[in-house]
């Protein structure tokens, strides 16, 4: 089986997976979940035309001729509060005092702000006339009865949750969260709770993968460490197949003690690919079980494992979670330095990002060896260096996948 491109491998993964079933959760528990159905408004909001300001409701025809020399005066004949229906029609030469959110009375087409008026006894003087139709929120401006206001696949943010509350969605249809199991493999590994043994390697992958899942809102289960021994591996992998997704790291290459792929085949997993033309992260196996478990055999190197999670597991989980979009955002950036490279595989170079007048600037986080975790830990994105490229120059444009929302200092061109 030849190595797939990152794109083809991603498509292969997504083709084999589908969204999780729909479940209902209480409104407050729906935060950060993904909406599983379109939601239509079940009322108009506002339910009638309302004032957007504290002021006076009037007919524009009465004040069209107003000027500083010729102040217009209207008789205030009503006082309308929010939550109260107006009792009378406003006639020519009249106005009604009105509060923000109160329904507008018959006979008016404009609201003037209280700051632009002066009250004299029962009369209001128009100091600065507004435009015709000003300061009125029309019926249904926010929600229109029967019209879809939120679509399936929407991430439920605080603002979305507020709309759900307005349409009285006490039980929210969301996609179920996939269950994820994580297994590290290797005789050399030492668990977090084990005493330090100088001969061993501390297990980083279980925790990196756990954190990567958690950042997506998924609480994964750690299955611990399996030995490079077919029987132990088989028992632990079998346990992992009870979950929707199994992430095993290490032992997936062609070494004499790399038992993960044959053991998965033994367990009846249908393997779809096991190599991707990328650096880091070349050995990467993906398969599915007859019961619907998606299995990723990730490379053992902590950096490679994390990069492969970003490229393949993240889109897979997002698709299962029902998100409308599966991939990270990308930006175009200029390299801040020359970069020699090895052609042959797509290189995902760990970079930090900054901004100058011409846009984003990407800088390597340092030694890019797949054993150097610090250059991963400091990364804000992956610069995508195409397989055919062996040298890039300072100033060359590259695509950078963002690892998370960026938090730049406000720039001069941002008018805040
Ligand atoms: P493997 O893919 O099993 O050949 O492992 C490749 C390299 O990654 C070896 O140097 C392993 O010691 C290291 N490695 C494998 N699994 C882990 C892990 N869970 N945590 C840290 N390093 C690991
Ligand atoms: Mg190993």
XYZ file of C-alpha atoms and ligand atoms in Angstrom:
440
model
C 0.000 0.000 0.000
C 1.565 3.342 -1.045
C 1.672 6.338 1.302
C -1.330 8.621 0.859
C -1.147 12.400 0.705
C -2.444 14.201 3.820
C -5.500 15.316 1.851
C -6.342 11.826 0.562
C -5.822 10.310 4.014
C -8.120 12.947 5.575
C -10.797 12.237 2.968
C -10.466 8.505 3.606
C -10.967 9.029 7.355
C -13.989 11.300 6.878
C -15.613 8.920 4.386
C -15.607 6.117 6.930
C -17.171 8.097 9.779
C -20.518 9.725 10.365
C -22.083 12.058 12.898
C -23.044 10.638 16.293
C -26.728 10.070 17.146
C -28.892 12.926 18.420
C -29.539 13.348 22.142
C -31.321 16.014 24.164
C -29.658 17.993 26.937
C -30.882 20.759 29.236
C -30.374 24.283 27.883
C -27.444 25.142 30.165
C -25.689 21.848 29.402
C -25.830 22.574 25.679
C -23.013 25.168 25.860
C -20.129 24.144 23.541
C -22.156 21.251 22.111
C -23.253 21.083 18.471
C -26.860 21.667 17.477
C -28.307 18.562 15.798
C -31.438 20.097 14.220
C -32.455 23.353 12.567
C -34.320 25.560 15.022
C -37.151 27.811 13.824
C -38.494 30.738 15.833
C -41.832 29.997 17.510
C -42.775 33.682 17.878
C -41.984 37.113 16.565
C -39.508 39.178 18.503
C -40.183 41.959 19.016
C -43.864 40.938 18.890
C -44.809 44.451 17.676
C -42.922 47.575 16.584
C -41.126 48.918 19.654
C -39.129 51.989 20.537
C -35.335 51.538 20.520
C -34.851 54.577 22.805
C -36.318 56.448 25.706
C -37.960 59.406 23.944
C -41.122 60.602 22.213
C -43.136 58.819 19.535
C -44.382 61.217 16.865
C -45.329 61.629 13.244
C -42.418 62.830 11.110
C -44.771 65.019 9.065
C -45.239 67.181 12.180
C -41.528 67.948 12.586
C -40.213 67.863 9.005
C -40.017 71.666 8.930
C -38.252 71.991 12.313
C -35.184 74.222 12.498
C -33.167 75.909 15.256
C -34.931 79.204 14.586
C -38.352 77.606 14.366
C -38.637 75.043 17.179
C -41.618 72.747 16.858
C -43.726 71.967 19.874
C -45.950 68.861 20.256
C -48.462 68.050 22.978
C -47.546 64.972 25.057
C -50.785 62.985 25.351
C -49.652 59.541 26.492
C -46.925 57.783 28.507
C -46.085 54.285 27.225
C -43.956 51.867 29.239
C -42.355 48.554 28.214
C -44.810 45.701 28.675
C -47.859 48.002 28.316
C -50.006 48.393 25.194
C -50.697 52.010 24.079
C -54.261 53.102 24.807
C -54.706 55.843 22.210
C -53.859 56.914 18.696
C -51.486 59.863 18.349
C -52.985 62.638 16.217
C -51.331 65.519 14.311
C -49.544 67.896 16.682
C -49.291 65.244 19.410
C -46.564 62.941 20.783
C -46.372 60.107 23.322
C -43.609 59.707 25.880
C -42.201 56.209 25.242
C -39.630 53.951 26.950
C -37.105 51.593 25.314
C -38.871 48.352 24.341
C -42.380 49.803 24.673
C -44.812 49.212 21.771
C -45.253 52.191 19.456
C -48.759 53.696 19.279
C -50.961 54.114 16.182
C -50.408 57.296 14.184
C -46.626 57.620 14.572
C -43.691 56.679 12.359
C -40.654 58.042 14.235
C -39.154 58.170 17.735
C -36.993 61.080 18.890
C -34.465 60.527 21.691
C -35.176 62.303 24.930
C -31.713 63.949 24.677
C -32.833 65.708 21.458
C -35.882 67.313 23.101
C -36.846 69.658 25.870
C -39.958 69.230 27.989
C -41.998 72.351 28.748
C -45.047 71.581 30.860
C -47.193 69.220 28.755
C -45.313 70.107 25.576
C -42.160 68.683 24.077
C -39.851 70.916 22.040
C -37.979 69.252 19.151
C -34.326 70.393 19.339
C -32.636 68.071 16.830
C -35.069 66.305 14.527
C -34.303 62.645 13.749
C -34.642 60.971 10.348
C -38.046 59.652 9.405
C -38.561 56.146 10.872
C -35.679 56.550 13.353
C -35.402 54.588 16.606
C -38.117 52.031 15.879
C -37.361 48.285 16.008
C -39.811 46.625 13.636
C -41.877 43.577 14.555
C -39.818 40.390 14.021
C -36.484 42.223 13.631
C -34.754 39.685 15.905
C -36.879 36.539 15.400
C -39.539 35.850 12.753
C -42.169 33.297 13.641
C -41.608 30.035 11.698
C -38.303 31.118 10.153
C -35.176 28.999 10.821
C -32.894 31.020 13.049
C -30.200 28.415 13.909
C -28.985 25.624 11.669
C -27.861 22.075 12.422
C -24.091 21.919 12.939
C -23.900 25.235 14.817
C -21.573 25.307 17.816
C -23.612 26.460 20.810
C -21.909 29.613 22.098
C -23.351 31.930 24.744
C -25.101 33.955 22.016
C -26.605 30.851 20.412
C -27.737 29.656 23.842
C -29.499 32.998 24.367
C -31.461 32.501 21.129
C -32.363 28.950 22.228
C -33.702 30.461 25.458
C -35.757 33.014 23.510
C -37.417 30.250 21.511
C -37.997 28.308 24.784
C -35.802 25.348 23.812
C -35.468 23.874 27.305
C -34.238 20.543 25.906
C -31.745 21.091 23.153
C -31.140 18.496 20.406
C -27.361 18.042 20.175
C -25.060 15.417 18.712
C -23.856 12.871 21.286
C -20.181 13.173 22.180
C -18.007 10.329 20.861
C -16.346 8.246 23.577
C -12.572 8.108 23.130
C -10.038 5.653 24.603
C -6.282 6.306 24.631
C -3.607 3.608 24.815
C 0.163 4.072 24.838
C 2.338 1.154 23.759
C 5.987 0.356 24.407
C 8.076 -1.664 26.886
C 10.222 1.417 27.485
C 7.379 3.586 28.801
C 6.987 4.735 32.380
C 3.554 5.864 33.613
C 3.017 9.236 35.274
C 2.534 7.601 38.686
C 5.528 5.253 38.390
C 8.749 6.187 40.221
C 11.471 7.552 37.946
C 13.528 4.808 36.311
C 16.484 6.261 34.373
C 16.234 3.468 31.809
C 12.686 4.367 30.859
C 10.842 7.020 28.834
C 8.037 8.938 30.534
C 4.716 8.479 28.753
C 3.841 11.793 27.097
C 1.394 10.632 24.428
C -1.423 9.517 26.740
C -1.490 12.968 28.265
C -0.942 14.970 25.080
C -3.786 13.099 23.373
C -5.999 13.450 26.442
C -5.412 17.218 26.393
C -6.009 17.460 22.647
C -9.372 15.688 23.108
C -10.240 17.854 26.087
C -9.543 21.007 24.067
C -12.286 19.807 21.698
C -14.655 19.256 24.618
C -14.187 15.485 24.904
C -13.230 13.747 28.152
C -11.206 10.740 26.953
C -10.473 7.579 28.973
C -6.843 6.563 29.509
C -6.291 2.805 29.137
C -2.667 3.021 30.307
C 0.364 1.433 28.713
C 0.496 -1.836 26.767
C 3.697 -3.875 26.472
C 5.222 -4.729 23.095
C 3.783 -8.186 23.475
C 1.013 -9.526 21.271
C -1.142 -10.890 24.112
C -1.048 -7.763 26.292
C -1.577 -5.536 23.279
C -4.495 -7.638 22.075
C -6.266 -7.494 25.439
C -5.842 -3.716 25.774
C -6.717 -2.930 22.162
C -9.845 -5.126 22.505
C -10.856 -3.060 25.518
C -10.391 0.113 23.472
C -12.620 -1.140 20.667
C -15.629 -0.715 22.971
C -15.306 3.050 22.519
C -16.342 5.119 19.494
C -12.716 6.079 18.867
C -9.511 4.316 19.921
C -6.227 6.215 19.823
C -3.219 3.908 20.203
C 0.251 5.386 19.933
C 3.578 3.706 19.183
C 4.339 0.298 17.735
C 2.732 1.098 14.408
C 5.836 1.140 12.219
C 7.797 -1.710 10.661
C 10.085 -2.519 13.618
C 10.468 -6.054 14.889
C 8.350 -5.232 17.961
C 5.712 -3.123 16.234
C 2.688 -5.320 16.847
C -0.132 -2.793 16.654
C -1.163 -3.290 13.026
C -1.085 -7.121 12.973
C -2.917 -7.195 16.307
C -5.616 -4.831 15.030
C -6.014 -7.048 11.953
C -6.271 -10.064 14.296
C -9.071 -8.275 16.108
C -10.974 -7.938 12.831
C -10.227 -4.271 12.198
C -10.522 -3.274 8.579
C -7.366 -1.222 7.951
C -7.848 1.560 5.373
C -4.291 2.920 5.267
C -1.130 2.924 7.355
C 1.239 5.406 5.798
C 0.901 9.078 4.961
C 3.452 11.082 2.972
C 4.040 13.640 5.708
C 6.722 14.726 8.110
C 6.482 14.303 11.024
C 4.094 11.386 11.288
C 4.819 8.969 8.465
C 3.554 5.713 10.008
C -0.100 6.250 10.791
C -2.726 3.533 10.629
C -6.460 4.041 10.338
C -9.118 1.357 10.460
C -12.706 0.693 11.480
C -14.291 -2.184 13.381
C -17.545 -3.901 12.429
C -19.089 -2.326 15.523
C -18.215 1.173 14.276
C -15.109 1.959 16.326
C -12.637 4.204 14.489
C -9.070 3.164 15.327
C -6.037 5.371 14.864
C -2.583 3.828 15.225
C -0.546 6.987 15.829
C 3.254 7.187 15.644
C 5.117 6.858 18.943
C 7.103 10.081 18.804
C 5.188 12.601 20.891
C 5.484 15.337 18.256
C 4.370 12.995 15.462
C 1.486 11.724 17.534
C 0.272 15.266 18.235
C 0.682 16.365 14.615
C -1.253 13.305 13.417
C -4.003 14.049 15.920
C -4.325 17.548 14.455
C -4.400 16.302 10.858
C -6.638 13.255 11.171
C -8.185 12.710 14.599
C -9.375 16.302 15.034
C -11.340 16.376 11.737
C -12.683 12.884 12.518
C -13.892 13.919 15.970
C -15.350 17.175 14.679
C -17.290 15.285 12.008
C -18.558 12.799 14.592
C -19.509 15.693 16.893
C -21.616 17.126 14.049
C -19.655 20.348 13.476
C -20.423 22.052 10.170
C -16.674 22.465 9.562
C -14.011 19.852 10.318
C -10.701 21.591 9.675
C -8.638 24.249 11.378
C -8.456 27.753 10.011
C -5.476 28.607 7.826
C -3.754 31.914 7.138
C -1.179 32.991 4.569
C 2.062 34.089 6.213
C 5.547 35.158 5.121
C 8.519 33.199 6.377
C 10.834 35.282 8.573
C 13.904 33.229 7.591
C 15.327 30.980 4.880
C 14.303 27.362 5.352
C 16.152 24.386 3.921
C 13.981 21.328 3.606
C 13.990 17.741 2.426
C 11.714 17.215 -0.561
C 9.561 14.071 -0.734
C 6.896 14.452 1.942
C 4.730 17.372 3.017
C 6.446 18.952 5.993
C 4.338 20.450 8.763
C 6.770 22.863 10.357
C 5.968 24.099 13.857
C 5.887 27.897 13.833
C 4.953 30.913 15.896
C 3.096 33.766 14.237
C 3.392 37.510 14.498
C 1.990 40.354 12.445
C 3.462 43.338 10.677
C 2.020 45.931 8.262
C 1.879 43.371 5.430
C 0.189 40.576 7.403
C 1.249 37.431 9.231
C 4.864 36.372 9.663
C 5.802 32.747 10.492
C 8.939 31.740 12.378
C 10.128 28.194 13.047
C 9.938 27.214 16.728
C 13.431 25.688 16.451
C 14.751 22.171 16.015
C 12.087 20.323 14.090
C 13.156 16.766 14.985
C 10.127 14.639 15.841
C 11.614 13.878 19.255
C 11.766 17.574 20.253
C 8.548 18.234 22.109
C 9.378 21.810 23.095
C 9.168 23.010 19.487
C 5.644 21.524 19.414
C 4.699 22.950 22.794
C 5.608 26.488 21.679
C 3.909 26.243 18.273
C 0.941 28.409 17.308
C 0.558 26.745 13.937
C 1.919 24.351 11.329
C 3.461 25.852 8.208
C 2.628 23.577 5.292
C 5.796 23.043 3.226
C 4.823 21.193 0.050
C 6.426 17.810 -0.727
C 8.236 19.119 -3.823
C 9.856 22.058 -2.013
C 13.464 21.747 -0.800
C 14.285 25.377 0.001
C 12.207 28.376 0.950
C 13.454 31.945 1.164
C 12.772 34.591 3.750
C 9.608 36.431 2.632
C 8.138 33.445 0.744
C 4.426 32.979 1.334
C 3.299 29.773 3.030
C -0.014 28.465 4.375
C -0.171 28.087 8.151
C -2.753 25.948 9.929
C -3.675 27.649 13.176
C -3.577 25.494 16.295
C -6.076 27.652 18.147
C -7.681 31.069 18.197
C -5.023 33.717 18.040
C -4.607 36.441 20.594
C -2.624 39.195 18.918
C -2.028 42.623 20.329
C -4.520 44.996 18.719
C -2.919 46.280 15.536
C -2.881 49.871 14.355
C -5.439 49.124 11.614
C -7.942 47.648 14.083
C -10.223 50.480 15.054
C -11.185 49.491 18.565
P 7.529 3.606 18.172
O 6.584 4.241 17.198
O 6.834 2.686 19.130
O 8.662 2.984 17.466
O 8.112 4.794 19.030
C 8.874 5.807 18.433
C 9.557 6.640 19.515
O 8.569 7.299 20.286
C 10.390 5.846 20.489
O 11.545 6.580 20.780
C 9.500 5.730 21.707
O 10.213 5.583 22.895
C 8.755 7.024 21.676
N 7.441 6.864 22.292
C 6.536 5.928 21.976
N 5.437 6.068 22.734
C 5.664 7.117 23.561
C 4.902 7.753 24.577
N 3.689 7.306 24.892
N 5.444 8.796 25.219
C 6.686 9.252 24.895
N 7.441 8.700 23.934
C 6.945 7.640 23.269
Mg 7.444 1.300 20.426
